Amino acid sequence: MISQETVPASLDDVKGWFPKIDQLLFTWFLERQERLGQRGDLVELGSYLGKSAILIGRHRRADETFTVCDLFDSDAPDDSNQMEMDGSYSSLTRTAFERNYRAFHGGLPEIVQRPTAEILDHVEPDACRFVHVDASHLYEHVTGDIEAARVMLPAEGVVVCDDYRSEHTPGVAAAVWESVAVKGLRPICVTTQKLYGTWNDAEPVQDDLLAWLGERDDIWHEVQRVGGRRLIRVKGRWTTKSEVQKLKDRLAHTEDRLAGARRELDDVRRSVSFRVGRSFTALPRALRGRDDDTP
Ligand SMILES: C[S@@+](CC[C@H](N)C(=O)[O-])C[C@H]1O[C@@H](n2cnc3c(N)ncnc32)[C@H](O)[C@@H]1O
């Protein structure tokens, strides 16, 4: 990872949260829409330093608009949201986003530097084909963002919701699964980090996805059912950076415990009571040894 001031040479150099499996799936979904001649604008709610925006922007066709909506360095609309911003994105600036984006594209997307609650003032209903929801983690905001995605997308559009199951984002999980359970959102597939859905029939896109997954040795998948509907789970077969880090952390923790146990053992061996105990057991052993020598 390079610092925010350096111009990135590849997507790996851009700080953010956009795993490789989701990079592959975004590309697959956007290319499928292009193959099927589906036209429409692209929207991202929550762009941070541009990691996912840079990839989405590659799929904007000449007559399409790509809009990103992020507070960047502006104030959040409420205190809870401001706490999130201060905690997770304190070094974020619009300048850094723009520098990163320009490193991969000739121009910038449409930038709405406002709360996502205002996105419908900037994007027309039914105008889009792909919306990435990745802004606030608070339930009240995420329900609004998913509802806005439903308004912006026509039936065949695709919405991707980030952090739908992470331990640190229960508000997102509540909002996403509520949309599935009671508001007609049909999940197509899930990865560790993102849920891909539509308000249309998910089966045709799932059939195409399963055909593609069947040809990929590097991607694992299984089919589950949720509420009677098919849901595809997708995972990369490679070891991710966070998995390597977790293994390293576990190894370091085990080594620490082992070193502690060795120190305790040495302390016991050096203790007076241990030495006295040994001399008591040594005497009978010596006597027994003499008896054993007797023919
Ligand atoms: C998880 S990050 C986005 C990550 C990004 N998509 C990536 O690939 O790295 C969330 C972003 O949402 C923005 N954000 C948080 N609350 C917001 C709100 N109410 N309105 C607009 N943007 C918001 C933050 O500024 C931050 O940049």
Coordinates of N, CA and C in Angstrom, one line a residue, residues 62-248:
A62 N -19.9 5.8 -23.4 CA -19.8 7.2 -23.8 C -21.1 8.0 -23.4
D63 N -22.3 7.3 -23.5 CA -23.5 8.0 -23.3 C -24.1 7.8 -21.9
E64 N -23.2 7.3 -21.0 CA -23.6 7.0 -19.6 C -22.9 7.9 -18.6
T65 N -23.5 8.1 -17.5 CA -22.9 9.0 -16.4 C -22.6 8.1 -15.3
F66 N -21.4 8.4 -14.7 CA -21.0 7.7 -13.4 C -21.1 8.8 -12.3
T67 N -21.9 8.6 -11.3 CA -22.0 9.5 -10.2 C -21.5 8.9 -8.9
V68 N -20.6 9.6 -8.2 CA -20.2 9.1 -6.9 C -20.7 10.1 -5.9
C69 N -21.2 9.6 -4.8 CA -21.7 10.5 -3.7 C -20.9 10.1 -2.4
D70 N -20.3 11.1 -1.9 CA -19.5 10.9 -0.6 C -19.4 12.3 0.1
L71 N -19.3 12.2 1.4 CA -19.1 13.5 2.1 C -17.7 14.0 2.0
F72 N -16.7 13.0 1.7 CA -15.3 13.4 1.7 C -15.0 14.2 3.0
D73 N -14.4 15.4 2.8 CA -14.0 16.1 4.0 C -15.1 17.1 4.5
S74 N -16.4 16.9 4.1 CA -17.4 17.8 4.6 C -18.0 17.2 5.9
D75 N -18.8 18.0 6.6 CA -19.4 17.5 7.9 C -20.5 16.5 7.6
A76 N -20.7 15.5 8.5 CA -21.8 14.5 8.3 C -23.1 15.1 8.8
P77 N -24.2 14.5 8.3 CA -25.5 15.1 8.6 C -26.0 14.9 10.1
D78 N -25.4 14.0 10.8 CA -25.8 13.9 12.2 C -24.6 13.4 13.1
D79 N -24.7 13.4 14.4 CA -23.6 13.1 15.3 C -23.1 11.7 15.1
S80 N -24.0 10.7 15.0 CA -23.6 9.3 14.9 C -22.8 9.1 13.6
N81 N -23.2 9.7 12.6 CA -22.5 9.6 11.3 C -21.2 10.3 11.4
Q82 N -21.1 11.5 12.1 CA -19.8 12.2 12.3 C -18.8 11.3 13.1
M83 N -19.4 10.6 14.0 CA -18.5 9.7 14.8 C -17.8 8.6 13.9
E84 N -18.7 8.1 13.0 CA -18.2 7.1 12.1 C -17.1 7.7 11.2
M85 N -17.3 8.9 10.7 CA -16.4 9.6 9.8 C -15.1 9.9 10.6
D86 N -15.2 10.4 11.8 CA -13.9 10.7 12.6 C -13.2 9.4 12.9
G87 N -13.9 8.3 13.2 CA -13.2 7.1 13.5 C -12.6 6.4 12.4
S88 N -13.3 6.3 11.2 CA -12.8 5.4 10.1 C -12.2 6.2 9.0
Y89 N -12.6 7.4 8.7 CA -12.2 8.1 7.5 C -11.6 9.5 7.8
S90 N -10.9 9.6 8.9 CA -10.4 11.0 9.3 C -9.4 11.6 8.3
S91 N -8.7 10.8 7.6 CA -7.7 11.4 6.7 C -8.2 11.5 5.3
L92 N -9.5 11.2 5.1 CA -10.1 11.3 3.7 C -10.2 12.7 3.2
T93 N -9.8 12.9 2.0 CA -10.1 14.2 1.4 C -10.6 14.0 -0.1
R94 N -11.3 15.0 -0.6 CA -11.8 14.9 -2.0 C -10.6 14.9 -2.9
T95 N -9.6 15.7 -2.5 CA -8.4 15.9 -3.4 C -7.7 14.5 -3.6
A96 N -7.6 13.7 -2.5 CA -7.0 12.4 -2.6 C -7.8 11.5 -3.5
F97 N -9.2 11.5 -3.4 CA -10.0 10.7 -4.3 C -9.8 11.1 -5.7
E98 N -9.8 12.4 -6.0 CA -9.6 12.9 -7.4 C -8.3 12.5 -8.0
R99 N -7.2 12.6 -7.1 CA -5.9 12.3 -7.6 C -5.8 10.8 -8.0
N100 N -6.4 9.9 -7.1 CA -6.4 8.5 -7.4 C -7.2 8.2 -8.7
Y101 N -8.4 8.8 -8.8 CA -9.3 8.5 -9.9 C -8.6 8.9 -11.2
R102 N -8.0 10.1 -11.2 CA -7.3 10.6 -12.4 C -6.2 9.7 -12.9
A103 N -5.6 9.0 -11.9 CA -4.4 8.2 -12.3 C -4.9 7.0 -13.2
F104 N -6.2 6.7 -13.3 CA -6.7 5.6 -14.1 C -7.6 6.1 -15.2
H105 N -8.1 7.3 -15.1 CA -9.1 7.8 -16.1 C -8.8 9.2 -16.6
G106 N -9.2 9.5 -17.8 CA -9.0 10.8 -18.4 C -9.7 11.9 -17.6
G107 N -10.9 11.6 -17.1 CA -11.7 12.7 -16.4 C -12.2 12.1 -15.1
L108 N -13.0 13.0 -14.4 CA -13.6 12.6 -13.1 C -15.0 12.1 -13.4
P109 N -15.6 11.4 -12.4 CA -17.0 11.1 -12.5 C -17.8 12.3 -12.0
E110 N -19.1 12.3 -12.1 CA -19.9 13.4 -11.5 C -19.7 13.2 -10.0
I111 N -19.3 14.2 -9.2 CA -19.1 14.1 -7.8 C -20.1 14.8 -7.0
V112 N -20.9 14.1 -6.2 CA -21.9 14.8 -5.3 C -21.3 14.7 -3.9
Q113 N -20.8 15.9 -3.5 CA -20.2 15.9 -2.1 C -21.2 16.3 -1.1
R114 N -22.2 15.4 -0.9 CA -23.3 15.7 0.0 C -23.7 14.4 0.7
P115 N -24.5 14.4 1.7 CA -25.0 13.1 2.3 C -25.7 12.3 1.2
T116 N -25.6 11.0 1.4 CA -26.3 10.1 0.4 C -27.8 10.3 0.4
A117 N -28.4 10.8 1.5 CA -29.8 11.0 1.6 C -30.3 12.0 0.5
E118 N -29.3 12.7 -0.1 CA -29.7 13.7 -1.1 C -29.5 13.2 -2.6
I119 N -29.1 11.9 -2.7 CA -28.7 11.4 -4.0 C -29.9 11.6 -5.1
L120 N -31.1 11.4 -4.6 CA -32.2 11.5 -5.6 C -32.4 12.9 -6.1
D121 N -31.8 13.9 -5.5 CA -31.8 15.3 -6.1 C -30.9 15.3 -7.3
H122 N -30.0 14.3 -7.5 CA -29.0 14.4 -8.6 C -29.1 13.3 -9.6
V123 N -29.9 12.2 -9.3 CA -30.0 11.1 -10.2 C -31.5 10.8 -10.4
E124 N -31.9 10.7 -11.7 CA -33.3 10.5 -12.0 C -33.8 9.0 -11.7
P125 N -35.0 8.8 -11.4 CA -35.6 7.5 -11.2 C -35.4 6.6 -12.4
D126 N -35.1 5.4 -12.2 CA -35.0 4.4 -13.3 C -33.8 4.7 -14.3
A127 N -32.9 5.6 -13.9 CA -31.8 6.0 -14.9 C -30.6 5.1 -14.9
C128 N -30.5 4.2 -13.9 CA -29.3 3.5 -13.7 C -29.3 2.0 -14.0
R129 N -28.1 1.4 -14.2 CA -28.1 -0.1 -14.3 C -27.3 -0.8 -13.2
F130 N -26.5 0.0 -12.4 CA -25.7 -0.5 -11.4 C -25.5 0.5 -10.2
V131 N -25.8 0.1 -9.0 CA -25.6 1.0 -7.8 C -24.9 0.2 -6.8
H132 N -23.8 0.8 -6.3 CA -23.0 0.3 -5.2 C -23.3 1.0 -3.9
V133 N -23.8 0.4 -2.9 CA -24.2 1.0 -1.6 C -23.1 0.7 -0.6
D134 N -22.3 1.7 -0.3 CA -21.1 1.5 0.5 C -20.7 2.8 1.3
A135 N -21.8 3.4 1.9 CA -21.5 4.7 2.6 C -21.6 4.5 4.1
S136 N -22.6 5.2 4.8 CA -22.7 5.0 6.2 C -23.0 3.6 6.6
H137 N -22.7 3.2 7.9 CA -23.0 1.9 8.4 C -24.2 1.9 9.3
L138 N -24.8 3.1 9.4 CA -26.0 3.2 10.4 C -27.3 2.8 9.7
Y139 N -28.1 2.0 10.5 CA -29.3 1.4 9.9 C -30.2 2.5 9.2
E140 N -30.4 3.6 9.9 CA -31.3 4.7 9.4 C -30.8 5.2 8.0
H141 N -29.4 5.3 7.9 CA -28.9 5.8 6.6 C -29.0 4.7 5.5
V142 N -28.6 3.5 5.9 CA -28.5 2.4 4.9 C -29.9 2.1 4.3
T143 N -31.0 2.1 5.2 CA -32.3 1.8 4.7 C -32.7 2.9 3.6
G144 N -32.3 4.1 3.9 CA -32.5 5.2 2.9 C -31.7 5.0 1.6
D145 N -30.5 4.5 1.8 CA -29.6 4.3 0.6 C -30.2 3.2 -0.3
I146 N -30.6 2.1 0.4 CA -31.2 1.0 -0.4 C -32.5 1.4 -1.1
E147 N -33.3 2.2 -0.4 CA -34.5 2.7 -1.0 C -34.2 3.6 -2.2
A148 N -33.2 4.4 -2.1 CA -32.8 5.3 -3.2 C -32.3 4.4 -4.4
A149 N -31.6 3.3 -4.1 CA -31.1 2.5 -5.1 C -32.3 1.9 -5.9
R150 N -33.3 1.5 -5.1 CA -34.5 0.9 -5.8 C -35.2 1.9 -6.7
V151 N -35.2 3.2 -6.3 CA -35.8 4.2 -7.1 C -34.9 4.5 -8.4
M152 N -33.6 4.4 -8.2 CA -32.7 4.8 -9.3 C -32.6 3.6 -10.4
L153 N -32.9 2.4 -9.9 CA -32.7 1.2 -10.8 C -34.0 0.8 -11.4
P154 N -34.0 0.5 -12.7 CA -35.2 -0.1 -13.3 C -35.1 -1.6 -13.0
A155 N -36.1 -2.4 -13.4 CA -36.2 -3.8 -12.9 C -34.9 -4.6 -13.1
E156 N -34.2 -4.5 -14.2 CA -33.1 -5.4 -14.5 C -31.8 -4.9 -13.8
G157 N -31.9 -3.7 -13.1 CA -30.7 -3.2 -12.5 C -30.1 -4.0 -11.3
V158 N -28.9 -3.8 -11.0 CA -28.2 -4.6 -10.0 C -27.7 -3.6 -8.9
V159 N -28.0 -4.0 -7.6 CA -27.5 -3.3 -6.5 C -26.5 -4.1 -5.7
V160 N -25.5 -3.5 -5.2 CA -24.5 -4.3 -4.4 C -24.4 -3.6 -3.1
C161 N -24.6 -4.3 -2.0 CA -24.6 -3.8 -0.6 C -23.4 -4.3 0.1
D162 N -22.6 -3.3 0.6 CA -21.3 -3.7 1.3 C -21.6 -4.0 2.7
D163 N -20.8 -4.8 3.4 CA -20.8 -5.0 4.8 C -22.2 -5.5 5.3
Y164 N -22.8 -6.4 4.5 CA -24.2 -6.9 4.9 C -24.1 -7.9 6.0
R165 N -22.9 -8.3 6.5 CA -22.9 -9.3 7.5 C -21.7 -9.1 8.5
S166 N -21.0 -8.0 8.5 CA -19.8 -7.8 9.3 C -20.2 -7.6 10.8
E167 N -19.4 -8.1 11.7 CA -19.7 -7.9 13.1 C -19.8 -6.5 13.5
H168 N -18.9 -5.6 12.9 CA -18.9 -4.2 13.3 C -20.0 -3.4 12.6
T169 N -20.9 -4.0 11.7 CA -21.9 -3.2 11.0 C -23.3 -3.8 11.2
P170 N -23.8 -4.0 12.4 CA -25.1 -4.7 12.5 C -26.2 -3.8 11.9
G171 N -26.0 -2.5 11.8 CA -27.0 -1.7 11.2 C -27.2 -1.9 9.7
V172 N -26.1 -2.2 9.1 CA -26.1 -2.5 7.6 C -26.8 -3.9 7.4
A173 N -26.5 -4.9 8.3 CA -27.1 -6.2 8.2 C -28.6 -6.1 8.3
A174 N -29.0 -5.3 9.4 CA -30.4 -5.2 9.6 C -31.1 -4.6 8.4
A175 N -30.6 -3.5 7.8 CA -31.2 -2.8 6.7 C -31.2 -3.7 5.5
V176 N -30.1 -4.5 5.2 CA -30.1 -5.3 4.0 C -31.1 -6.4 4.1
W177 N -31.0 -7.2 5.2 CA -31.9 -8.4 5.3 C -33.4 -8.0 5.5
E178 N -33.6 -6.8 6.0 CA -35.0 -6.3 6.0 C -35.5 -6.1 4.6
S179 N -34.6 -5.5 3.8 CA -35.0 -5.3 2.4 C -35.3 -6.6 1.7
V180 N -34.5 -7.7 2.0 CA -34.7 -9.0 1.4 C -36.0 -9.6 2.0
A181 N -36.2 -9.5 3.3 CA -37.3 -10.2 3.9 C -38.7 -9.6 3.6
V182 N -38.7 -8.2 3.6 CA -40.0 -7.6 3.5 C -40.2 -6.5 2.4
K183 N -39.1 -6.2 1.7 CA -39.2 -5.1 0.7 C -38.9 -5.6 -0.7
G184 N -38.8 -6.9 -0.9 CA -38.7 -7.4 -2.3 C -37.4 -7.5 -2.9
L185 N -36.3 -7.2 -2.2 CA -35.0 -7.3 -2.8 C -34.6 -8.8 -2.9
R186 N -34.2 -9.2 -4.1 CA -33.8 -10.6 -4.4 C -32.3 -10.8 -4.4
P187 N -31.8 -11.4 -3.4 CA -30.3 -11.6 -3.5 C -29.9 -12.6 -4.7
I188 N -28.9 -12.2 -5.4 CA -28.3 -13.0 -6.5 C -27.2 -13.9 -5.9
C189 N -26.3 -13.2 -5.3 CA -25.1 -14.0 -4.7 C -24.6 -13.1 -3.5
V190 N -23.7 -13.8 -2.7 CA -23.1 -13.1 -1.6 C -21.6 -13.5 -1.6
T191 N -20.7 -12.6 -1.2 CA -19.3 -12.9 -0.9 C -19.1 -12.6 0.6
T192 N -17.9 -12.7 1.1 CA -17.7 -12.4 2.5 C -18.2 -11.0 2.8
Q193 N -18.0 -10.1 1.9 CA -18.2 -8.7 2.2 C -19.5 -8.1 1.6
K194 N -19.9 -8.6 0.4 CA -21.0 -7.9 -0.3 C -22.2 -8.8 -0.7
L195 N -23.4 -8.2 -0.7 CA -24.5 -8.9 -1.2 C -24.9 -8.3 -2.5
Y196 N -25.1 -9.1 -3.6 CA -25.5 -8.6 -4.9 C -27.0 -8.9 -5.1
G197 N -27.8 -7.9 -5.5 CA -29.3 -8.2 -5.6 C -29.9 -7.4 -6.7
T198 N -31.2 -7.7 -6.9 CA -32.0 -7.1 -7.9 C -33.5 -7.0 -7.4
W199 N -34.3 -6.2 -7.9 CA -35.7 -6.2 -7.6 C -36.5 -6.9 -8.7
N200 N -35.7 -7.5 -9.6 CA -36.3 -8.3 -10.7 C -36.2 -9.8 -10.3
D201 N -36.6 -10.7 -11.2 CA -36.3 -12.1 -11.0 C -34.8 -12.4 -11.1
A202 N -34.3 -13.0 -10.0 CA -32.8 -13.2 -9.9 C -32.4 -14.4 -10.7
E203 N -33.3 -15.3 -11.1 CA -32.9 -16.6 -11.6 C -32.1 -16.5 -12.9
P204 N -32.5 -15.7 -13.9 CA -31.7 -15.6 -15.2 C -30.3 -15.2 -14.9
V205 N -30.1 -14.2 -14.1 CA -28.7 -13.8 -13.8 C -27.9 -14.8 -13.0
Q206 N -28.6 -15.5 -12.1 CA -28.0 -16.6 -11.4 C -27.6 -17.7 -12.3
D207 N -28.4 -18.1 -13.3 CA -28.1 -19.1 -14.3 C -26.8 -18.8 -15.0
D208 N -26.7 -17.5 -15.5 CA -25.5 -17.1 -16.2 C -24.3 -17.1 -15.2
L209 N -24.5 -16.7 -14.0 CA -23.4 -16.6 -13.0 C -22.9 -18.0 -12.7
L210 N -23.8 -19.0 -12.6 CA -23.4 -20.4 -12.3 C -22.6 -20.9 -13.5
A211 N -23.0 -20.6 -14.7 CA -22.3 -21.1 -15.9 C -20.8 -20.6 -15.8
W212 N -20.7 -19.3 -15.5 CA -19.4 -18.7 -15.4 C -18.5 -19.3 -14.3
L213 N -19.2 -19.4 -13.1 CA -18.4 -20.0 -12.0 C -18.0 -21.4 -12.3
G214 N -18.8 -22.2 -13.0 CA -18.4 -23.5 -13.4 C -17.1 -23.6 -14.2
E215 N -16.8 -22.5 -14.8 CA -15.5 -22.6 -15.6 C -14.3 -22.0 -14.9
R216 N -14.5 -21.6 -13.6 CA -13.4 -20.9 -12.9 C -12.9 -21.9 -11.8
D217 N -11.6 -22.3 -12.0 CA -11.0 -23.1 -11.0 C -10.6 -22.3 -9.8
D218 N -10.4 -21.0 -9.9 CA -9.9 -20.2 -8.8 C -11.0 -19.7 -7.9
I219 N -12.3 -20.0 -8.2 CA -13.4 -19.5 -7.4 C -14.3 -20.7 -6.9
W220 N -14.5 -20.7 -5.6 CA -15.4 -21.7 -5.0 C -16.8 -21.1 -5.0
H221 N -17.9 -22.0 -5.1 CA -19.2 -21.5 -4.9 C -20.1 -22.7 -4.4
E222 N -21.2 -22.3 -3.8 CA -22.3 -23.3 -3.5 C -23.6 -22.6 -3.6
V223 N -24.7 -23.4 -3.7 CA -26.0 -22.8 -3.8 C -26.8 -23.1 -2.5
Q224 N -27.3 -22.1 -1.9 CA -28.2 -22.2 -0.8 C -29.6 -21.7 -1.1
R225 N -30.5 -21.9 -0.2 CA -31.8 -21.3 -0.4 C -32.1 -20.4 0.9
V226 N -32.7 -19.3 0.6 CA -33.1 -18.4 1.7 C -34.5 -18.0 1.4
G227 N -35.4 -18.3 2.3 CA -36.8 -18.0 2.1 C -37.4 -18.6 0.9
G228 N -36.9 -19.8 0.5 CA -37.4 -20.5 -0.6 C -36.7 -20.1 -1.9
R229 N -35.9 -19.1 -1.9 CA -35.2 -18.6 -3.1 C -33.7 -19.0 -3.1
R230 N -33.2 -19.2 -4.4 CA -31.8 -19.6 -4.5 C -30.9 -18.4 -4.2
L231 N -29.8 -18.7 -3.6 CA -28.7 -17.7 -3.2 C -27.4 -18.4 -3.4
I232 N -26.5 -17.7 -4.2 CA -25.2 -18.3 -4.5 C -24.1 -17.7 -3.6
R233 N -23.4 -18.6 -2.9 CA -22.3 -18.1 -2.1 C -21.0 -18.3 -2.9
V234 N -20.2 -17.2 -3.0 CA -19.0 -17.2 -3.8 C -17.8 -16.8 -3.0
K235 N -16.7 -17.5 -3.2 CA -15.4 -17.2 -2.5 C -14.2 -17.5 -3.4
G236 N -13.2 -16.6 -3.2 CA -12.0 -16.9 -4.0 C -11.3 -18.1 -3.3
R237 N -10.6 -18.9 -4.2 CA -9.8 -20.1 -3.6 C -8.5 -19.7 -3.1
W238 N -8.1 -18.4 -3.4 CA -6.8 -18.0 -3.0 C -6.8 -17.5 -1.5
T239 N -5.6 -17.4 -0.9 CA -5.6 -16.9 0.5 C -5.6 -15.4 0.4
T240 N -6.5 -14.7 1.1 CA -6.6 -13.3 1.0 C -5.5 -12.7 2.0
K241 N -5.2 -11.4 1.8 CA -4.3 -10.7 2.7 C -4.7 -10.8 4.1
S242 N -6.1 -10.6 4.4 CA -6.5 -10.6 5.8 C -6.5 -12.0 6.4
E243 N -6.6 -13.0 5.6 CA -6.5 -14.4 6.1 C -5.0 -14.6 6.5
V244 N -4.1 -14.2 5.6 CA -2.7 -14.4 5.9 C -2.3 -13.6 7.2
Q245 N -2.9 -12.4 7.4 CA -2.6 -11.6 8.6 C -3.2 -12.3 9.8
K246 N -4.4 -12.9 9.7 CA -5.0 -13.6 10.8 C -4.1 -14.8 11.2
L247 N -3.6 -15.6 10.2 CA -2.7 -16.7 10.5 C -1.5 -16.2 11.3
K248 N -0.9 -15.1 10.8 CA 0.3 -14.6 11.4 C 0.0 -14.2 12.8

